PDB file of C-alpha atoms and ligand atoms in Angstrom:
ATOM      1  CA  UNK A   2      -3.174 -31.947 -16.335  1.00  0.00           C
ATOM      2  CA  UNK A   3      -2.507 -33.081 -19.758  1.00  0.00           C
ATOM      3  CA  UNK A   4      -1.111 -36.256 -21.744  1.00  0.00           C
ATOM      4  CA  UNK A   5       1.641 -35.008 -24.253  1.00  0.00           C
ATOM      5  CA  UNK A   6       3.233 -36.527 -26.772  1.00  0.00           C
ATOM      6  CA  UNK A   7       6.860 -36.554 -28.717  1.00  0.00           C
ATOM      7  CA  UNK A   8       6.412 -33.206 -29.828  1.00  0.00           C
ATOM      8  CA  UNK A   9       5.503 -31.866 -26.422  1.00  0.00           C
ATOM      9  CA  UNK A  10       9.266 -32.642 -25.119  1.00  0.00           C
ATOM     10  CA  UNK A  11      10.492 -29.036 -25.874  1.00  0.00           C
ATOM     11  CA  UNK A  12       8.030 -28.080 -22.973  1.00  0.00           C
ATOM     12  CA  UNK A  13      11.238 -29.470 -20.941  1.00  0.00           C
ATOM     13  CA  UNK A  14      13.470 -25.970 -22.070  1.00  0.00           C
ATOM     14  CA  UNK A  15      10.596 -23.713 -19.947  1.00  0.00           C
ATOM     15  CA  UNK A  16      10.988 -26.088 -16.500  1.00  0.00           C
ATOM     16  CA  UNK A  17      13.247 -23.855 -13.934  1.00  0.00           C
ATOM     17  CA  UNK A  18      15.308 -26.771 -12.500  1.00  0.00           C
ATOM     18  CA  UNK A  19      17.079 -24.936 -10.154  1.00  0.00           C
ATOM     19  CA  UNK A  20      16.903 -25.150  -6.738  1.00  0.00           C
ATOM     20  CA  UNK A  21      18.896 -24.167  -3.312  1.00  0.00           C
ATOM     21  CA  UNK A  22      19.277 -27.381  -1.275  1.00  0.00           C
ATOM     22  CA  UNK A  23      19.627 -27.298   2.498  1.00  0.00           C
ATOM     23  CA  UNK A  24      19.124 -31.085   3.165  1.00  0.00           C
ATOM     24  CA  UNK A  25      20.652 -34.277   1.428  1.00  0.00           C
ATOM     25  CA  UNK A  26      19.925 -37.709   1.995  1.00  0.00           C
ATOM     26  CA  UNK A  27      21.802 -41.002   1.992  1.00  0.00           C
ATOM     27  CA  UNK A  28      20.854 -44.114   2.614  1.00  0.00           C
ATOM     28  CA  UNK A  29      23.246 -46.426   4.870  1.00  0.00           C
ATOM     29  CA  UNK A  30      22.995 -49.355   6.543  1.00  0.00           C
ATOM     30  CA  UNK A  31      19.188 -49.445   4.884  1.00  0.00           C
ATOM     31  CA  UNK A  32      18.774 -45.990   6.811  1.00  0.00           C
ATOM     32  CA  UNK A  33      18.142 -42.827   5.285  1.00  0.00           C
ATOM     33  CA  UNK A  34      20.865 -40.720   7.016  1.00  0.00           C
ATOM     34  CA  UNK A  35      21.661 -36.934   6.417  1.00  0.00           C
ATOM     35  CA  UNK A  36      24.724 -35.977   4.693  1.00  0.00           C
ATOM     36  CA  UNK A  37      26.412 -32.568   4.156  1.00  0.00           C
ATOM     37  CA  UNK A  38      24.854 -30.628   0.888  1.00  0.00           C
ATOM     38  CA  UNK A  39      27.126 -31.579  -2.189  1.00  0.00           C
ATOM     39  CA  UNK A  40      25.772 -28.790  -4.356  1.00  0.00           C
ATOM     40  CA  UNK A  41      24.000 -26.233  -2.642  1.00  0.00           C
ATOM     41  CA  UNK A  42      22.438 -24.109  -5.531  1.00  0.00           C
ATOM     42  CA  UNK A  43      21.927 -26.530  -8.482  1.00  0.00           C
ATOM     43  CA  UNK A  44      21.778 -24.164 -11.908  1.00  0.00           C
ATOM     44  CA  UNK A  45      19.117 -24.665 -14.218  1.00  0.00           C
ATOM     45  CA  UNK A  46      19.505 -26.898 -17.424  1.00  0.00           C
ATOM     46  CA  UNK A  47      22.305 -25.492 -19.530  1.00  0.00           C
ATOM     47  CA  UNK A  48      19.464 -24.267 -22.576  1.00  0.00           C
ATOM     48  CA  UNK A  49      22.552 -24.438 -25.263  1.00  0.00           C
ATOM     49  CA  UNK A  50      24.963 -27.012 -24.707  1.00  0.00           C
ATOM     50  CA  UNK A  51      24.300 -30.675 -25.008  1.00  0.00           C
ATOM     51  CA  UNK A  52      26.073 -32.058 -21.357  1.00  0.00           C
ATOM     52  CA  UNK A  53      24.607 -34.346 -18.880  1.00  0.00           C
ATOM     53  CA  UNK A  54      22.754 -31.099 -17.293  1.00  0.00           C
ATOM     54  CA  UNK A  55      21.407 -29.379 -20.436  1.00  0.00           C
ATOM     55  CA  UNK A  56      18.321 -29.567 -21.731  1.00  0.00           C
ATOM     56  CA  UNK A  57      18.948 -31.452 -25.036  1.00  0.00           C
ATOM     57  CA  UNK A  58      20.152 -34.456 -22.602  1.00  0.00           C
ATOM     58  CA  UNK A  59      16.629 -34.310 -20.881  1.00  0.00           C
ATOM     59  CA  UNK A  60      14.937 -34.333 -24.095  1.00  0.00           C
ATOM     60  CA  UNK A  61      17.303 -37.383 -25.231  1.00  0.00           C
ATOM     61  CA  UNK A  62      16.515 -39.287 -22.130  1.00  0.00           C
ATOM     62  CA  UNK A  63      13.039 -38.965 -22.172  1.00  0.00           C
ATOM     63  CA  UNK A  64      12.450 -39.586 -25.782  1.00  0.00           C
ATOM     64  CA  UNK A  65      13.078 -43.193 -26.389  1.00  0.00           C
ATOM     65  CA  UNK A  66      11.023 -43.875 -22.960  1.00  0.00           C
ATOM     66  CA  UNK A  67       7.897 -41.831 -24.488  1.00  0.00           C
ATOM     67  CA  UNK A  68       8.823 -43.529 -27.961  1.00  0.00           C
ATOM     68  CA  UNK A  69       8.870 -46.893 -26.443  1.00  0.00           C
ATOM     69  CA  UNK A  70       5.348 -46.477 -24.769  1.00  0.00           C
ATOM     70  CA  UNK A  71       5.974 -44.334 -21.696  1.00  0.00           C
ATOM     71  CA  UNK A  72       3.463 -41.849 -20.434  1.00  0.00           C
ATOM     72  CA  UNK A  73       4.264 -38.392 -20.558  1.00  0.00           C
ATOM     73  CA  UNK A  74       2.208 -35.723 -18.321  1.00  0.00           C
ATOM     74  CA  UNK A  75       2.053 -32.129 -18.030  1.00  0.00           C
ATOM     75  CA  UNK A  76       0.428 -29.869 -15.425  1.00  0.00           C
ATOM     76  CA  UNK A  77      -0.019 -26.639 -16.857  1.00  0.00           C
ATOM     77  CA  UNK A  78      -1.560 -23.003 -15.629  1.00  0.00           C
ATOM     78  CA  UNK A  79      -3.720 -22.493 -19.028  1.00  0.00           C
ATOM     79  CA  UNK A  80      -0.909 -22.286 -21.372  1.00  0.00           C
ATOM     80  CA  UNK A  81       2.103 -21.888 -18.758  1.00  0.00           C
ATOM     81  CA  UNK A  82       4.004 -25.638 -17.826  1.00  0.00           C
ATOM     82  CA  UNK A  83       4.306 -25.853 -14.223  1.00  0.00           C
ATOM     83  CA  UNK A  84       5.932 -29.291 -14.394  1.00  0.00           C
ATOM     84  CA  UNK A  85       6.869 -32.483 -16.289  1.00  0.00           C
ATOM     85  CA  UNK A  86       6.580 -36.192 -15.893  1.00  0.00           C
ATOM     86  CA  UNK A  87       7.484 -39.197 -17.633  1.00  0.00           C
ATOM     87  CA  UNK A  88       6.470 -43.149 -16.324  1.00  0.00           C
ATOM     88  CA  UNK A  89       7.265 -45.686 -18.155  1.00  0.00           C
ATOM     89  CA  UNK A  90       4.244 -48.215 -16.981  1.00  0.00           C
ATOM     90  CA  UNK A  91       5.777 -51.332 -18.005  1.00  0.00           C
ATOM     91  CA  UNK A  92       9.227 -50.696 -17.056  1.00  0.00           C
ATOM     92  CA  UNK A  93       9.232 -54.522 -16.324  1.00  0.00           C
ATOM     93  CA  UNK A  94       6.435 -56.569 -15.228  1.00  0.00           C
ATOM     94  CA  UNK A  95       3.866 -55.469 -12.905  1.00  0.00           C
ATOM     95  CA  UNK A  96       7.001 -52.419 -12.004  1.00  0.00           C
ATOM     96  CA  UNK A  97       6.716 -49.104 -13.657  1.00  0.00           C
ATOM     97  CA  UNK A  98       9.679 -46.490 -13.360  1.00  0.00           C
ATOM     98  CA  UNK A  99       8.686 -43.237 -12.849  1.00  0.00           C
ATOM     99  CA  UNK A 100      11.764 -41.844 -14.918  1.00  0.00           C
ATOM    100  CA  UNK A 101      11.210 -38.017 -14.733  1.00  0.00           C
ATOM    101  CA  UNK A 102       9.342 -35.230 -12.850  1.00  0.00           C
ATOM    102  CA  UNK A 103      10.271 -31.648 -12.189  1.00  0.00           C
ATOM    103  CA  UNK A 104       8.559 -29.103 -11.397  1.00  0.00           C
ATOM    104  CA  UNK A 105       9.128 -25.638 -11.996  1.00  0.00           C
ATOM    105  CA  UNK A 106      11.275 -23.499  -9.408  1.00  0.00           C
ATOM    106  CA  UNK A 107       8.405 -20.589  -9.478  1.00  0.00           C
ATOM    107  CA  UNK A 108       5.256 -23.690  -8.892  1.00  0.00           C
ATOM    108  CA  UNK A 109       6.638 -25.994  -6.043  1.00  0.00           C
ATOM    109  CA  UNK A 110       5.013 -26.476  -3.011  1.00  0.00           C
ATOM    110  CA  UNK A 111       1.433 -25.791  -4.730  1.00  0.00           C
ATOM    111  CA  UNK A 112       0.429 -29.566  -5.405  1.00  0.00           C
ATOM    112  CA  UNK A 113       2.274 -29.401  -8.834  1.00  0.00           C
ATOM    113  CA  UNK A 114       4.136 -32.759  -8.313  1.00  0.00           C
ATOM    114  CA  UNK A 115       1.470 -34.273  -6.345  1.00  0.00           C
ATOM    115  CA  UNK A 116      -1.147 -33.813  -9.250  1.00  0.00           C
ATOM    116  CA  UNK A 117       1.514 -35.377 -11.546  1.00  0.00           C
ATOM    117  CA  UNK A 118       2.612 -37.841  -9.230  1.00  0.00           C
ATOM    118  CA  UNK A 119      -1.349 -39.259  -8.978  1.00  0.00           C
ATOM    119  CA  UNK A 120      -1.317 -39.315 -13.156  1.00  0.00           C
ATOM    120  CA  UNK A 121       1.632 -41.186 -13.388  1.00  0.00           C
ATOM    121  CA  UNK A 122       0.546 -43.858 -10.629  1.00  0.00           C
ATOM    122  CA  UNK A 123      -3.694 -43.782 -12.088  1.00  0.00           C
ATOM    123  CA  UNK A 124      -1.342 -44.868 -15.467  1.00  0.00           C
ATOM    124  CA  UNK A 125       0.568 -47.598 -13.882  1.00  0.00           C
ATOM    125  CA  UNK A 126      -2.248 -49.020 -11.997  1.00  0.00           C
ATOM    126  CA  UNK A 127      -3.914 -48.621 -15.574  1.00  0.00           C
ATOM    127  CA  UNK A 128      -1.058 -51.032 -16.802  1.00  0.00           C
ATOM    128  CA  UNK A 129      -1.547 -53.510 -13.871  1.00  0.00           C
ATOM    129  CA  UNK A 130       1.708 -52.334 -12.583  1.00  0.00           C
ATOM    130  CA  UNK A 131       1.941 -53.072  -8.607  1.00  0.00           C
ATOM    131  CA  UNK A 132       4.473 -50.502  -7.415  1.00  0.00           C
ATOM    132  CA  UNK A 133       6.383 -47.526  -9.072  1.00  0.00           C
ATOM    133  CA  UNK A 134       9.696 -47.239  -8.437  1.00  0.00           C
ATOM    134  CA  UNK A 135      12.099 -44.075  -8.285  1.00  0.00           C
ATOM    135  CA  UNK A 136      15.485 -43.118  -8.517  1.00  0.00           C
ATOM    136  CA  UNK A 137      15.674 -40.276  -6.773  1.00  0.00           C
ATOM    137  CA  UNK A 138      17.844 -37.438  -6.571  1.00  0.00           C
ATOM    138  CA  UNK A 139      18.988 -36.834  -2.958  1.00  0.00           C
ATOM    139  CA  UNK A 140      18.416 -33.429  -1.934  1.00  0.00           C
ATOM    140  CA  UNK A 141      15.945 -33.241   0.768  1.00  0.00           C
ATOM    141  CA  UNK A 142      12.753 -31.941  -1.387  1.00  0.00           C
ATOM    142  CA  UNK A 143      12.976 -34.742  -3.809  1.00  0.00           C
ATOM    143  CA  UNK A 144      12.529 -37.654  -1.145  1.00  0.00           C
ATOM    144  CA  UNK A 145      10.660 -35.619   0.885  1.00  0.00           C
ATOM    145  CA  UNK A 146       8.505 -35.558  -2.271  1.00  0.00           C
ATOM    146  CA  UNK A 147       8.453 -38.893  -2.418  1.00  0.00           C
ATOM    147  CA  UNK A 148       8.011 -40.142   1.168  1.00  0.00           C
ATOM    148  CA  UNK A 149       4.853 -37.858   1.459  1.00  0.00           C
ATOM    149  CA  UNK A 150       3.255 -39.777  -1.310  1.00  0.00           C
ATOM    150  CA  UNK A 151       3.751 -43.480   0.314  1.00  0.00           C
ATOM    151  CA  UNK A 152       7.813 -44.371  -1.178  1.00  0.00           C
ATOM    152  CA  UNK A 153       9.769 -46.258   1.034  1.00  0.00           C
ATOM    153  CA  UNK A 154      13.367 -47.291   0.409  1.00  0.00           C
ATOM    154  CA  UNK A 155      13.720 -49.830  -2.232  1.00  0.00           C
ATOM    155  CA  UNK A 156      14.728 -53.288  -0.781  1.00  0.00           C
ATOM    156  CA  UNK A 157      16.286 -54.282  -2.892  1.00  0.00           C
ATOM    157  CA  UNK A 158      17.095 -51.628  -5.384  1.00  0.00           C
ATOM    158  CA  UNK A 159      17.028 -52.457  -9.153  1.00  0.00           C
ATOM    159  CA  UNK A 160      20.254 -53.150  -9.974  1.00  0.00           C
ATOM    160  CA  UNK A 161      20.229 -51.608 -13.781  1.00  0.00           C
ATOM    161  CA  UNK A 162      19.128 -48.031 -12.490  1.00  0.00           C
ATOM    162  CA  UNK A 163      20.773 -48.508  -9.096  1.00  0.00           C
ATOM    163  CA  UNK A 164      24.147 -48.802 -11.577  1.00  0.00           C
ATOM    164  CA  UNK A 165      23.623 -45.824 -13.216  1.00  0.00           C
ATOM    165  CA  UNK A 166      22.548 -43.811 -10.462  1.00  0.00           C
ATOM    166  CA  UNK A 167      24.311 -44.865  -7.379  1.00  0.00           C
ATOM    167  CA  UNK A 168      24.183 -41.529  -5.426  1.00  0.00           C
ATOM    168  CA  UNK A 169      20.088 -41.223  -6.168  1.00  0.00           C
ATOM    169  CA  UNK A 170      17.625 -42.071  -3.325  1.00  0.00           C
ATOM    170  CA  UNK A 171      15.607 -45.617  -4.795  1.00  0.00           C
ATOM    171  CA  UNK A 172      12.691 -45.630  -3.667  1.00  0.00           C
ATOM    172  CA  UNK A 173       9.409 -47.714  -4.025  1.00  0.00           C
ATOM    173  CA  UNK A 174       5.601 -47.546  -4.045  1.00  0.00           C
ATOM    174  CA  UNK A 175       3.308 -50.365  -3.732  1.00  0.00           C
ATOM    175  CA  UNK A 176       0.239 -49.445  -5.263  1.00  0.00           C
ATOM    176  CA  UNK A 177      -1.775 -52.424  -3.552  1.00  0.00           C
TER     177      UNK A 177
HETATM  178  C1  COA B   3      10.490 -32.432  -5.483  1.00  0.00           C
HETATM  179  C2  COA B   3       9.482 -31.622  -6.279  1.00  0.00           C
HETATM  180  C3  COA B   3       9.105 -32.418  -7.520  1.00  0.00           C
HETATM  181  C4  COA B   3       8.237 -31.359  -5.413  1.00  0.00           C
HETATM  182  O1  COA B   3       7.290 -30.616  -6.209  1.00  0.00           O
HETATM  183  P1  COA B   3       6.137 -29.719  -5.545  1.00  0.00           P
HETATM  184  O2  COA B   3       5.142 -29.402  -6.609  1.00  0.00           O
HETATM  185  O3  COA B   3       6.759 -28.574  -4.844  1.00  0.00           O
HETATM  186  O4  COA B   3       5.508 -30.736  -4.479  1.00  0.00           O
HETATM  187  P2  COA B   3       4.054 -30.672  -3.802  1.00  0.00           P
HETATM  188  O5  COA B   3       3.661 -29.229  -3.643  1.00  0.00           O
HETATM  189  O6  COA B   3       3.122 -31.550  -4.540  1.00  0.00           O
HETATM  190  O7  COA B   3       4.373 -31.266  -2.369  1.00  0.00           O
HETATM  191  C5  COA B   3       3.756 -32.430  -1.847  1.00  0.00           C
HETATM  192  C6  COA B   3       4.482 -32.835  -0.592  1.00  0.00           C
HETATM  193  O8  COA B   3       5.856 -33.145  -0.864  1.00  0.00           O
HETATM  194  C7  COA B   3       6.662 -32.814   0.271  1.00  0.00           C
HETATM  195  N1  COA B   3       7.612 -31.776  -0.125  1.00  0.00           N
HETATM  196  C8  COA B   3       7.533 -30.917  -1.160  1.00  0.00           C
HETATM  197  N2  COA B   3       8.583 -30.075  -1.170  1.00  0.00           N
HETATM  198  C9  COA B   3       9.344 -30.421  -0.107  1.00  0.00           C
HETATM  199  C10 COA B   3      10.562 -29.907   0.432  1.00  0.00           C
HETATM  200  N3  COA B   3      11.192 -28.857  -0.138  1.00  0.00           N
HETATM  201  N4  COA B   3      11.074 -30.500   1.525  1.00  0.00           N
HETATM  202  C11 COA B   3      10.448 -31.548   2.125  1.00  0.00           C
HETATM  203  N5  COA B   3       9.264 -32.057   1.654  1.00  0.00           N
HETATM  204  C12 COA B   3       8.734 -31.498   0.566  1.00  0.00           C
HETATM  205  C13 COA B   3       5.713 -32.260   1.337  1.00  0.00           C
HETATM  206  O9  COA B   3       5.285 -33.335   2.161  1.00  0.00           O
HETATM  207  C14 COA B   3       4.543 -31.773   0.481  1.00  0.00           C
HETATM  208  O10 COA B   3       3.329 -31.758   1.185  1.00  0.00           O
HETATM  209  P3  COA B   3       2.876 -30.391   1.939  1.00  0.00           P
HETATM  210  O11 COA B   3       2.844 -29.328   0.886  1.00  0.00           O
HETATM  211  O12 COA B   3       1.527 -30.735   2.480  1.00  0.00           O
HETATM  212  O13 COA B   3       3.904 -30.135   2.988  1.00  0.00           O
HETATM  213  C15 COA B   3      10.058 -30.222  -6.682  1.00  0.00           C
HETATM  214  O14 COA B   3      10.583 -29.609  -5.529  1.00  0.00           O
HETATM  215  C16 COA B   3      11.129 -30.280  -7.744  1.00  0.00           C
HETATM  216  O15 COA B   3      10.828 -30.355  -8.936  1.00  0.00           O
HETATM  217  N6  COA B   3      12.390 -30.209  -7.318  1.00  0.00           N
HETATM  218  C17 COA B   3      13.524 -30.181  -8.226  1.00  0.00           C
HETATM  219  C18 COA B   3      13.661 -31.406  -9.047  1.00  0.00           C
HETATM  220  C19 COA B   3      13.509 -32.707  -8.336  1.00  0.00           C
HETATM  221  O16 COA B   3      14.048 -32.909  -7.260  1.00  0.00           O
HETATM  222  N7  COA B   3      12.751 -33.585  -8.976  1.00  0.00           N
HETATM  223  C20 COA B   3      12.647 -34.931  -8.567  1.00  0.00           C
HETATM  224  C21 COA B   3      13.686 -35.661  -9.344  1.00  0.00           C
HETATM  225  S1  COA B   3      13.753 -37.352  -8.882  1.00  0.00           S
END
């Protein structure tokens, strides 16, 4: 596990996003409920073009959050990147965001995101933070993911990144 920096974001163009999905989530009535796969093989970041999927938007996302103070981790195999993750530990106060973390398609379900997942929350607790919260993509690993490390549905969501994400999964952590 490693802290990066700015110049560390190209490290995103070598994460395999890509994933087959077989179970997607929605939350109704405050339930998680399953819902019929919208995309069942999501592609990889387009590596040329500069869309919402490509990698350039990653990198453009991510680097005003590291700019502004975020942390930025990176589990690696020597010199390989298994996976990413950017929290940005005083999203507001005493609430970090945990605004990014994939791991890559070849390195899942080895303890990758978990190892990540206990960086970003030793930061936030570092920052006096009191939960982490996470916008979530739906498919079925994500908020499984997240509900094996202690999330629970967001009551009530943020309303800034529930807004821009209203299909995502918002979840919280309290790290009490
Ligand atoms: C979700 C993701 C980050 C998990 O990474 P990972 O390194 O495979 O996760 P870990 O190996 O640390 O798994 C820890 C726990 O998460 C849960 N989990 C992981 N993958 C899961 C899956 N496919 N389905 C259900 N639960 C899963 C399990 O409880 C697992 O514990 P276990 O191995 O004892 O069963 C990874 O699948 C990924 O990057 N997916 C694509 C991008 C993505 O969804 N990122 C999150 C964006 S919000």
């Amino acid at each position: 596990m490693r802290t990066l920096g700015l110049d560390d974001l190209r490290l995103i163009a070598n994460i395999d996003r890509s994933e087959h999905v077989e179970v997607e989530f929605a939350v109704r009535n405050g339930k998680l409920v399953e819902r019929p796969v919208s995309m069942t093989d999501i592609p990889s970041w387009d590596p040329v073009g500069t869309g919402p999927y490509s990698i350039a938007a990653q990198i453009a996302f991510c680097e005003p959050l590291i700019a502004g103070g975020a942390s930025f981790f990176g589990a690696f195999d020597v010199a390989e990147v298994l996976g990413l993750a950017v929290v940005d530990v005083s999203f507001e106060p005493s609430i970090a965001w945990l605004a990014f973390l994939y791991v890559s398609r070849p390195f899942r379900g080895r303890g990758v995101a978990s190892a990540l997942w206990d960086a970003a929350v030793a930061a936030a607790a570092d920052a006096n933070a009191t939960s982490v919260y996470v916008s979530a993509v739906p498919t079925g690993s994500a908020v499984g993911f997240y509900l094996s490390r202690g999330c629970a549905l967001a009551e009530p969501v943020h309303p800034v990144l529930y807004t821009k994400e209203p299909d995502d999964i918002h979840l919280t952590c309290s790290l009490g």
